[in-house]
Amino acid sequence: MQDRELLQKALQNKNMMVLYRDDLMAPETAGIPVAVENELVVLHRQTNFALDGYAALRTGDITEAEQMDDVPFLKKVLTAEKVYDAVKAPGFCCRNWQTLLEGILARYDGWAAVECEGNPEESLYFLGRLQKVDGRYLTMKRVDALGNWLADPLVLPLDEVTLVSFGDRYLETFRKYCK
């Protein structure tokens, strides 16, 4: 995979990348790779010239990887804003969904957003706290948009998961004020 080589290079050089997953009709994801594995790529997410949390995506879903900071102006801004200096790995193994989710349980108190993207009619988004992970399933206590905990935990097959977000301002703020 040519994109995997580009991602490995971006990991080593801290290059800002945009990843596309056209087959899922999912939005692009921008950030600096902090883990590039056989099954997953983890980006330290970038929005508005600032790093904010992490996004983990399946490598097999990536249809194109594009380097953003090969444009001199963007490189200048990212350098001046010290974005490259702030890049750090999440601090745990990200080899596959199980190891990544176990790391989120240990380091982020289990708080994550889990997505199962397909076409726009089938895309699912779950927000809450992971409770258990094994090689095939994750169990999550979900919270609704009003900050209320849903009674029944979600049990989701790992092979349906397409993206996991964690450690970002949105999740941390939601967690802080959740009832």
JSON list of C-alpha atoms in Angstrom, two decimals:
[
{"chain": "A", "resi": 1, "resn": "MET", "atom": "CA", "xyz": [0.00, 0.00, 0.00]},
{"chain": "A", "resi": 2, "resn": "GLN", "atom": "CA", "xyz": [1.56, 3.25, -1.14]},
{"chain": "A", "resi": 3, "resn": "ASP", "atom": "CA", "xyz": [-0.50, 5.19, 1.41]},
{"chain": "A", "resi": 4, "resn": "ARG", "atom": "CA", "xyz": [0.96, 3.09, 4.25]},
{"chain": "A", "resi": 5, "resn": "GLU", "atom": "CA", "xyz": [4.49, 4.12, 3.22]},
{"chain": "A", "resi": 6, "resn": "LEU", "atom": "CA", "xyz": [3.38, 7.74, 3.11]},
{"chain": "A", "resi": 7, "resn": "LEU", "atom": "CA", "xyz": [1.82, 7.39, 6.57]},
{"chain": "A", "resi": 8, "resn": "GLN", "atom": "CA", "xyz": [4.97, 5.77, 7.98]},
{"chain": "A", "resi": 9, "resn": "LYS", "atom": "CA", "xyz": [7.01, 8.67, 6.60]},
{"chain": "A", "resi": 10, "resn": "ALA", "atom": "CA", "xyz": [4.50, 11.13, 8.06]},
{"chain": "A", "resi": 11, "resn": "LEU", "atom": "CA", "xyz": [4.78, 9.40, 11.44]},
{"chain": "A", "resi": 12, "resn": "GLN", "atom": "CA", "xyz": [8.57, 9.78, 11.41]},
{"chain": "A", "resi": 13, "resn": "ASN", "atom": "CA", "xyz": [8.53, 13.38, 10.15]},
{"chain": "A", "resi": 14, "resn": "LYS", "atom": "CA", "xyz": [5.42, 14.59, 12.02]},
{"chain": "A", "resi": 15, "resn": "ASN", "atom": "CA", "xyz": [3.68, 15.55, 8.77]},
{"chain": "A", "resi": 16, "resn": "MET", "atom": "CA", "xyz": [0.12, 16.80, 8.80]},
{"chain": "A", "resi": 17, "resn": "MET", "atom": "CA", "xyz": [-2.06, 14.39, 6.82]},
{"chain": "A", "resi": 18, "resn": "VAL", "atom": "CA", "xyz": [-5.61, 14.20, 5.56]},
{"chain": "A", "resi": 19, "resn": "LEU", "atom": "CA", "xyz": [-7.09, 10.71, 5.31]},
{"chain": "A", "resi": 20, "resn": "TYR", "atom": "CA", "xyz": [-10.00, 9.93, 3.02]},
{"chain": "A", "resi": 21, "resn": "ARG", "atom": "CA", "xyz": [-12.33, 6.95, 3.32]},
{"chain": "A", "resi": 22, "resn": "ASP", "atom": "CA", "xyz": [-14.47, 7.33, 0.21]},
{"chain": "A", "resi": 23, "resn": "ASP", "atom": "CA", "xyz": [-15.97, 3.83, 0.31]},
{"chain": "A", "resi": 24, "resn": "LEU", "atom": "CA", "xyz": [-17.58, 4.64, 3.66]},
{"chain": "A", "resi": 25, "resn": "MET", "atom": "CA", "xyz": [-18.75, 8.04, 2.43]},
{"chain": "A", "resi": 26, "resn": "ALA", "atom": "CA", "xyz": [-17.13, 9.33, 5.64]},
{"chain": "A", "resi": 27, "resn": "PRO", "atom": "CA", "xyz": [-15.69, 12.82, 6.13]},
{"chain": "A", "resi": 28, "resn": "GLU", "atom": "CA", "xyz": [-11.96, 13.26, 5.82]},
{"chain": "A", "resi": 29, "resn": "THR", "atom": "CA", "xyz": [-9.87, 13.20, 8.98]},
{"chain": "A", "resi": 30, "resn": "ALA", "atom": "CA", "xyz": [-6.87, 15.48, 9.49]},
{"chain": "A", "resi": 31, "resn": "GLY", "atom": "CA", "xyz": [-3.99, 15.10, 11.89]},
{"chain": "A", "resi": 32, "resn": "ILE", "atom": "CA", "xyz": [-0.46, 13.92, 12.47]},
{"chain": "A", "resi": 33, "resn": "PRO", "atom": "CA", "xyz": [0.01, 10.14, 12.61]},
{"chain": "A", "resi": 34, "resn": "VAL", "atom": "CA", "xyz": [1.17, 8.90, 16.01]},
{"chain": "A", "resi": 35, "resn": "ALA", "atom": "CA", "xyz": [0.65, 5.18, 15.27]},
{"chain": "A", "resi": 36, "resn": "VAL", "atom": "CA", "xyz": [0.62, 3.33, 11.95]},
{"chain": "A", "resi": 37, "resn": "GLU", "atom": "CA", "xyz": [-0.16, -0.35, 12.38]},
{"chain": "A", "resi": 38, "resn": "ASN", "atom": "CA", "xyz": [-1.45, -3.13, 10.13]},
{"chain": "A", "resi": 39, "resn": "GLU", "atom": "CA", "xyz": [-5.05, -2.65, 11.30]},
{"chain": "A", "resi": 40, "resn": "LEU", "atom": "CA", "xyz": [-5.18, 0.94, 12.58]},
{"chain": "A", "resi": 41, "resn": "VAL", "atom": "CA", "xyz": [-3.86, 4.44, 12.02]},
{"chain": "A", "resi": 42, "resn": "VAL", "atom": "CA", "xyz": [-4.07, 6.85, 14.94]},
{"chain": "A", "resi": 43, "resn": "LEU", "atom": "CA", "xyz": [-3.91, 10.57, 14.27]},
{"chain": "A", "resi": 44, "resn": "HIS", "atom": "CA", "xyz": [-3.34, 13.35, 16.76]},
{"chain": "A", "resi": 45, "resn": "ARG", "atom": "CA", "xyz": [-6.26, 15.32, 15.36]},
{"chain": "A", "resi": 46, "resn": "GLN", "atom": "CA", "xyz": [-5.87, 18.83, 14.00]},
{"chain": "A", "resi": 47, "resn": "THR", "atom": "CA", "xyz": [-8.64, 21.38, 13.74]},
{"chain": "A", "resi": 48, "resn": "ASN", "atom": "CA", "xyz": [-8.16, 25.10, 13.14]},
{"chain": "A", "resi": 49, "resn": "PHE", "atom": "CA", "xyz": [-4.37, 24.85, 13.57]},
{"chain": "A", "resi": 50, "resn": "ALA", "atom": "CA", "xyz": [-4.60, 23.17, 16.98]},
{"chain": "A", "resi": 51, "resn": "LEU", "atom": "CA", "xyz": [-4.27, 19.56, 18.10]},
{"chain": "A", "resi": 52, "resn": "ASP", "atom": "CA", "xyz": [-7.33, 18.15, 19.84]},
{"chain": "A", "resi": 53, "resn": "GLY", "atom": "CA", "xyz": [-7.52, 14.51, 20.83]},
{"chain": "A", "resi": 54, "resn": "TYR", "atom": "CA", "xyz": [-7.08, 11.42, 18.73]},
{"chain": "A", "resi": 55, "resn": "ALA", "atom": "CA", "xyz": [-8.86, 9.58, 15.95]},
{"chain": "A", "resi": 56, "resn": "ALA", "atom": "CA", "xyz": [-8.23, 5.90, 15.20]},
{"chain": "A", "resi": 57, "resn": "LEU", "atom": "CA", "xyz": [-9.27, 4.56, 11.79]},
{"chain": "A", "resi": 58, "resn": "ARG", "atom": "CA", "xyz": [-9.00, 1.18, 10.10]},
{"chain": "A", "resi": 59, "resn": "THR", "atom": "CA", "xyz": [-6.15, 1.18, 7.59]},
{"chain": "A", "resi": 60, "resn": "GLY", "atom": "CA", "xyz": [-8.21, -0.91, 5.17]},
{"chain": "A", "resi": 61, "resn": "ASP", "atom": "CA", "xyz": [-10.81, 1.86, 4.89]},
{"chain": "A", "resi": 62, "resn": "ILE", "atom": "CA", "xyz": [-8.33, 4.53, 3.76]},
{"chain": "A", "resi": 63, "resn": "THR", "atom": "CA", "xyz": [-8.74, 5.29, 0.06]},
{"chain": "A", "resi": 64, "resn": "GLU", "atom": "CA", "xyz": [-6.25, 8.16, -0.06]},
{"chain": "A", "resi": 65, "resn": "ALA", "atom": "CA", "xyz": [-3.71, 9.82, 2.21]},
{"chain": "A", "resi": 66, "resn": "GLU", "atom": "CA", "xyz": [-2.61, 13.35, 1.39]},
{"chain": "A", "resi": 67, "resn": "GLN", "atom": "CA", "xyz": [0.10, 15.41, 3.04]},
{"chain": "A", "resi": 68, "resn": "MET", "atom": "CA", "xyz": [-1.27, 18.84, 4.01]},
{"chain": "A", "resi": 69, "resn": "ASP", "atom": "CA", "xyz": [1.84, 20.57, 5.23]},
{"chain": "A", "resi": 70, "resn": "ASP", "atom": "CA", "xyz": [3.82, 20.28, 2.02]},
{"chain": "A", "resi": 71, "resn": "VAL", "atom": "CA", "xyz": [2.26, 23.67, 1.23]},
{"chain": "A", "resi": 72, "resn": "PRO", "atom": "CA", "xyz": [4.78, 26.26, 2.52]},
{"chain": "A", "resi": 73, "resn": "PHE", "atom": "CA", "xyz": [2.13, 28.54, 4.04]},
{"chain": "A", "resi": 74, "resn": "LEU", "atom": "CA", "xyz": [0.53, 25.72, 6.07]},
{"chain": "A", "resi": 75, "resn": "LYS", "atom": "CA", "xyz": [3.95, 24.50, 7.23]},
{"chain": "A", "resi": 76, "resn": "LYS", "atom": "CA", "xyz": [4.79, 28.05, 8.35]},
{"chain": "A", "resi": 77, "resn": "VAL", "atom": "CA", "xyz": [1.52, 28.41, 10.32]},
{"chain": "A", "resi": 78, "resn": "LEU", "atom": "CA", "xyz": [1.76, 24.98, 11.94]},
{"chain": "A", "resi": 79, "resn": "THR", "atom": "CA", "xyz": [5.36, 25.68, 12.94]},
{"chain": "A", "resi": 80, "resn": "ALA", "atom": "CA", "xyz": [4.58, 29.17, 14.29]},
{"chain": "A", "resi": 81, "resn": "GLU", "atom": "CA", "xyz": [1.60, 27.82, 16.25]},
{"chain": "A", "resi": 82, "resn": "LYS", "atom": "CA", "xyz": [3.90, 25.11, 17.69]},
{"chain": "A", "resi": 83, "resn": "VAL", "atom": "CA", "xyz": [1.58, 22.33, 16.54]},
{"chain": "A", "resi": 84, "resn": "TYR", "atom": "CA", "xyz": [4.50, 20.04, 15.71]},
{"chain": "A", "resi": 85, "resn": "ASP", "atom": "CA", "xyz": [5.96, 20.55, 19.20]},
{"chain": "A", "resi": 86, "resn": "ALA", "atom": "CA", "xyz": [2.69, 19.42, 20.81]},
{"chain": "A", "resi": 87, "resn": "VAL", "atom": "CA", "xyz": [2.37, 16.11, 18.95]},
{"chain": "A", "resi": 88, "resn": "LYS", "atom": "CA", "xyz": [2.44, 13.07, 21.21]},
{"chain": "A", "resi": 89, "resn": "ALA", "atom": "CA", "xyz": [1.32, 9.47, 21.05]},
{"chain": "A", "resi": 90, "resn": "PRO", "atom": "CA", "xyz": [-1.56, 8.43, 23.30]},
{"chain": "A", "resi": 91, "resn": "GLY", "atom": "CA", "xyz": [0.78, 6.38, 25.50]},
{"chain": "A", "resi": 92, "resn": "PHE", "atom": "CA", "xyz": [-0.56, 2.89, 24.87]},
{"chain": "A", "resi": 93, "resn": "CYS", "atom": "CA", "xyz": [-0.57, 0.16, 22.24]},
{"chain": "A", "resi": 94, "resn": "CYS", "atom": "CA", "xyz": [-2.73, 0.87, 19.19]},
{"chain": "A", "resi": 95, "resn": "ARG", "atom": "CA", "xyz": [-2.15, -2.36, 17.26]},
{"chain": "A", "resi": 96, "resn": "ASN", "atom": "CA", "xyz": [-5.86, -3.20, 16.84]},
{"chain": "A", "resi": 97, "resn": "TRP", "atom": "CA", "xyz": [-9.27, -2.22, 18.21]},
{"chain": "A", "resi": 98, "resn": "GLN", "atom": "CA", "xyz": [-8.89, -4.36, 21.32]},
{"chain": "A", "resi": 99, "resn": "THR", "atom": "CA", "xyz": [-5.52, -2.92, 22.40]},
{"chain": "A", "resi": 100, "resn": "LEU", "atom": "CA", "xyz": [-6.61, 0.63, 21.54]},
{"chain": "A", "resi": 101, "resn": "LEU", "atom": "CA", "xyz": [-9.87, 0.36, 23.49]},
{"chain": "A", "resi": 102, "resn": "GLU", "atom": "CA", "xyz": [-8.09, -1.24, 26.45]},
{"chain": "A", "resi": 103, "resn": "GLY", "atom": "CA", "xyz": [-5.72, 1.75, 26.42]},
{"chain": "A", "resi": 104, "resn": "ILE", "atom": "CA", "xyz": [-8.66, 4.16, 26.42]},
{"chain": "A", "resi": 105, "resn": "LEU", "atom": "CA", "xyz": [-10.13, 2.26, 29.38]},
{"chain": "A", "resi": 106, "resn": "ALA", "atom": "CA", "xyz": [-6.86, 2.64, 31.29]},
{"chain": "A", "resi": 107, "resn": "ARG", "atom": "CA", "xyz": [-5.82, 6.19, 30.33]},
{"chain": "A", "resi": 108, "resn": "TYR", "atom": "CA", "xyz": [-9.05, 8.05, 29.55]},
{"chain": "A", "resi": 109, "resn": "ASP", "atom": "CA", "xyz": [-11.41, 6.40, 32.04]},
{"chain": "A", "resi": 110, "resn": "GLY", "atom": "CA", "xyz": [-13.02, 4.67, 29.07]},
{"chain": "A", "resi": 111, "resn": "TRP", "atom": "CA", "xyz": [-14.49, 7.84, 27.53]},
{"chain": "A", "resi": 112, "resn": "ALA", "atom": "CA", "xyz": [-14.70, 7.62, 23.75]},
{"chain": "A", "resi": 113, "resn": "ALA", "atom": "CA", "xyz": [-16.85, 8.24, 20.70]},
{"chain": "A", "resi": 114, "resn": "VAL", "atom": "CA", "xyz": [-17.30, 5.11, 18.60]},
{"chain": "A", "resi": 115, "resn": "GLU", "atom": "CA", "xyz": [-18.53, 5.26, 15.03]},
{"chain": "A", "resi": 116, "resn": "CYS", "atom": "CA", "xyz": [-19.86, 2.63, 12.66]},
{"chain": "A", "resi": 117, "resn": "GLU", "atom": "CA", "xyz": [-19.93, 4.41, 9.33]},
{"chain": "A", "resi": 118, "resn": "GLY", "atom": "CA", "xyz": [-21.48, 3.09, 6.19]},
{"chain": "A", "resi": 119, "resn": "ASN", "atom": "CA", "xyz": [-23.70, 5.12, 4.00]},
{"chain": "A", "resi": 120, "resn": "PRO", "atom": "CA", "xyz": [-25.37, 8.23, 5.48]},
{"chain": "A", "resi": 121, "resn": "GLU", "atom": "CA", "xyz": [-28.55, 6.29, 6.34]},
{"chain": "A", "resi": 122, "resn": "GLU", "atom": "CA", "xyz": [-26.62, 3.63, 8.28]},
{"chain": "A", "resi": 123, "resn": "SER", "atom": "CA", "xyz": [-23.89, 5.60, 10.09]},
{"chain": "A", "resi": 124, "resn": "LEU", "atom": "CA", "xyz": [-24.00, 5.19, 13.86]},
{"chain": "A", "resi": 125, "resn": "TYR", "atom": "CA", "xyz": [-22.33, 7.36, 16.50]},
{"chain": "A", "resi": 126, "resn": "PHE", "atom": "CA", "xyz": [-22.04, 6.33, 20.14]},
{"chain": "A", "resi": 127, "resn": "LEU", "atom": "CA", "xyz": [-20.69, 8.48, 22.96]},
{"chain": "A", "resi": 128, "resn": "GLY", "atom": "CA", "xyz": [-19.94, 7.32, 26.47]},
{"chain": "A", "resi": 129, "resn": "ARG", "atom": "CA", "xyz": [-17.75, 5.19, 28.64]},
{"chain": "A", "resi": 130, "resn": "LEU", "atom": "CA", "xyz": [-16.30, 1.84, 27.62]},
{"chain": "A", "resi": 131, "resn": "GLN", "atom": "CA", "xyz": [-16.96, -0.85, 30.19]},
{"chain": "A", "resi": 132, "resn": "LYS", "atom": "CA", "xyz": [-15.42, -3.98, 28.71]},
{"chain": "A", "resi": 133, "resn": "VAL", "atom": "CA", "xyz": [-13.45, -5.03, 25.64]},
{"chain": "A", "resi": 134, "resn": "ASP", "atom": "CA", "xyz": [-12.46, -8.44, 24.34]},
{"chain": "A", "resi": 135, "resn": "GLY", "atom": "CA", "xyz": [-11.23, -9.73, 21.00]},
{"chain": "A", "resi": 136, "resn": "ARG", "atom": "CA", "xyz": [-14.68, -9.52, 19.40]},
{"chain": "A", "resi": 137, "resn": "TYR", "atom": "CA", "xyz": [-16.88, -7.02, 21.25]},
{"chain": "A", "resi": 138, "resn": "LEU", "atom": "CA", "xyz": [-16.92, -3.78, 23.16]},
{"chain": "A", "resi": 139, "resn": "THR", "atom": "CA", "xyz": [-19.44, -2.96, 25.85]},
{"chain": "A", "resi": 140, "resn": "MET", "atom": "CA", "xyz": [-20.22, 0.71, 26.36]},
{"chain": "A", "resi": 141, "resn": "LYS", "atom": "CA", "xyz": [-22.41, 2.69, 28.72]},
{"chain": "A", "resi": 142, "resn": "ARG", "atom": "CA", "xyz": [-23.84, 5.36, 26.45]},
{"chain": "A", "resi": 143, "resn": "VAL", "atom": "CA", "xyz": [-24.94, 8.88, 27.14]},
{"chain": "A", "resi": 144, "resn": "ASP", "atom": "CA", "xyz": [-27.50, 10.80, 25.10]},
{"chain": "A", "resi": 145, "resn": "ALA", "atom": "CA", "xyz": [-27.22, 14.35, 23.71]},
{"chain": "A", "resi": 146, "resn": "LEU", "atom": "CA", "xyz": [-28.75, 15.76, 26.91]},
{"chain": "A", "resi": 147, "resn": "GLY", "atom": "CA", "xyz": [-26.14, 14.16, 29.15]},
{"chain": "A", "resi": 148, "resn": "ASN", "atom": "CA", "xyz": [-28.37, 11.37, 30.40]},
{"chain": "A", "resi": 149, "resn": "TRP", "atom": "CA", "xyz": [-27.07, 7.84, 30.77]},
{"chain": "A", "resi": 150, "resn": "LEU", "atom": "CA", "xyz": [-29.00, 5.26, 28.75]},
{"chain": "A", "resi": 151, "resn": "ALA", "atom": "CA", "xyz": [-30.18, 2.28, 30.77]},
{"chain": "A", "resi": 152, "resn": "ASP", "atom": "CA", "xyz": [-29.00, -0.53, 28.49]},
{"chain": "A", "resi": 153, "resn": "PRO", "atom": "CA", "xyz": [-25.31, -0.87, 27.69]},
{"chain": "A", "resi": 154, "resn": "LEU", "atom": "CA", "xyz": [-24.34, -1.20, 24.05]},
{"chain": "A", "resi": 155, "resn": "VAL", "atom": "CA", "xyz": [-22.61, -4.42, 22.99]},
{"chain": "A", "resi": 156, "resn": "LEU", "atom": "CA", "xyz": [-20.98, -3.82, 19.62]},
{"chain": "A", "resi": 157, "resn": "PRO", "atom": "CA", "xyz": [-18.93, -6.19, 17.43]},
{"chain": "A", "resi": 158, "resn": "LEU", "atom": "CA", "xyz": [-15.46, -4.74, 16.89]},
{"chain": "A", "resi": 159, "resn": "ASP", "atom": "CA", "xyz": [-15.59, -5.54, 13.18]},
{"chain": "A", "resi": 160, "resn": "GLU", "atom": "CA", "xyz": [-18.39, -2.96, 12.79]},
{"chain": "A", "resi": 161, "resn": "VAL", "atom": "CA", "xyz": [-16.30, -0.14, 14.29]},
{"chain": "A", "resi": 162, "resn": "THR", "atom": "CA", "xyz": [-14.76, 2.22, 11.72]},
{"chain": "A", "resi": 163, "resn": "LEU", "atom": "CA", "xyz": [-13.53, 5.15, 13.84]},
{"chain": "A", "resi": 164, "resn": "VAL", "atom": "CA", "xyz": [-12.85, 5.81, 17.52]},
{"chain": "A", "resi": 165, "resn": "SER", "atom": "CA", "xyz": [-12.21, 9.30, 18.91]},
{"chain": "A", "resi": 166, "resn": "PHE", "atom": "CA", "xyz": [-10.80, 9.94, 22.37]},
{"chain": "A", "resi": 167, "resn": "GLY", "atom": "CA", "xyz": [-8.99, 12.52, 24.48]},
{"chain": "A", "resi": 168, "resn": "ASP", "atom": "CA", "xyz": [-10.51, 15.55, 22.76]},
{"chain": "A", "resi": 169, "resn": "ARG", "atom": "CA", "xyz": [-12.01, 18.67, 24.25]},
{"chain": "A", "resi": 170, "resn": "TYR", "atom": "CA", "xyz": [-15.54, 17.68, 23.23]},
{"chain": "A", "resi": 171, "resn": "LEU", "atom": "CA", "xyz": [-15.41, 14.36, 25.07]},
{"chain": "A", "resi": 172, "resn": "GLU", "atom": "CA", "xyz": [-13.65, 15.78, 28.12]},
{"chain": "A", "resi": 173, "resn": "THR", "atom": "CA", "xyz": [-16.17, 18.62, 28.42]},
{"chain": "A", "resi": 174, "resn": "PHE", "atom": "CA", "xyz": [-19.10, 16.25, 27.93]},
{"chain": "A", "resi": 175, "resn": "ARG", "atom": "CA", "xyz": [-17.68, 13.95, 30.58]},
{"chain": "A", "resi": 176, "resn": "LYS", "atom": "CA", "xyz": [-17.24, 16.84, 33.00]},
{"chain": "A", "resi": 177, "resn": "TYR", "atom": "CA", "xyz": [-20.86, 17.98, 32.78]},
{"chain": "A", "resi": 178, "resn": "CYS", "atom": "CA", "xyz": [-22.62, 14.70, 32.15]},
{"chain": "A", "resi": 179, "resn": "LYS", "atom": "CA", "xyz": [-25.29, 14.05, 34.76]}
]
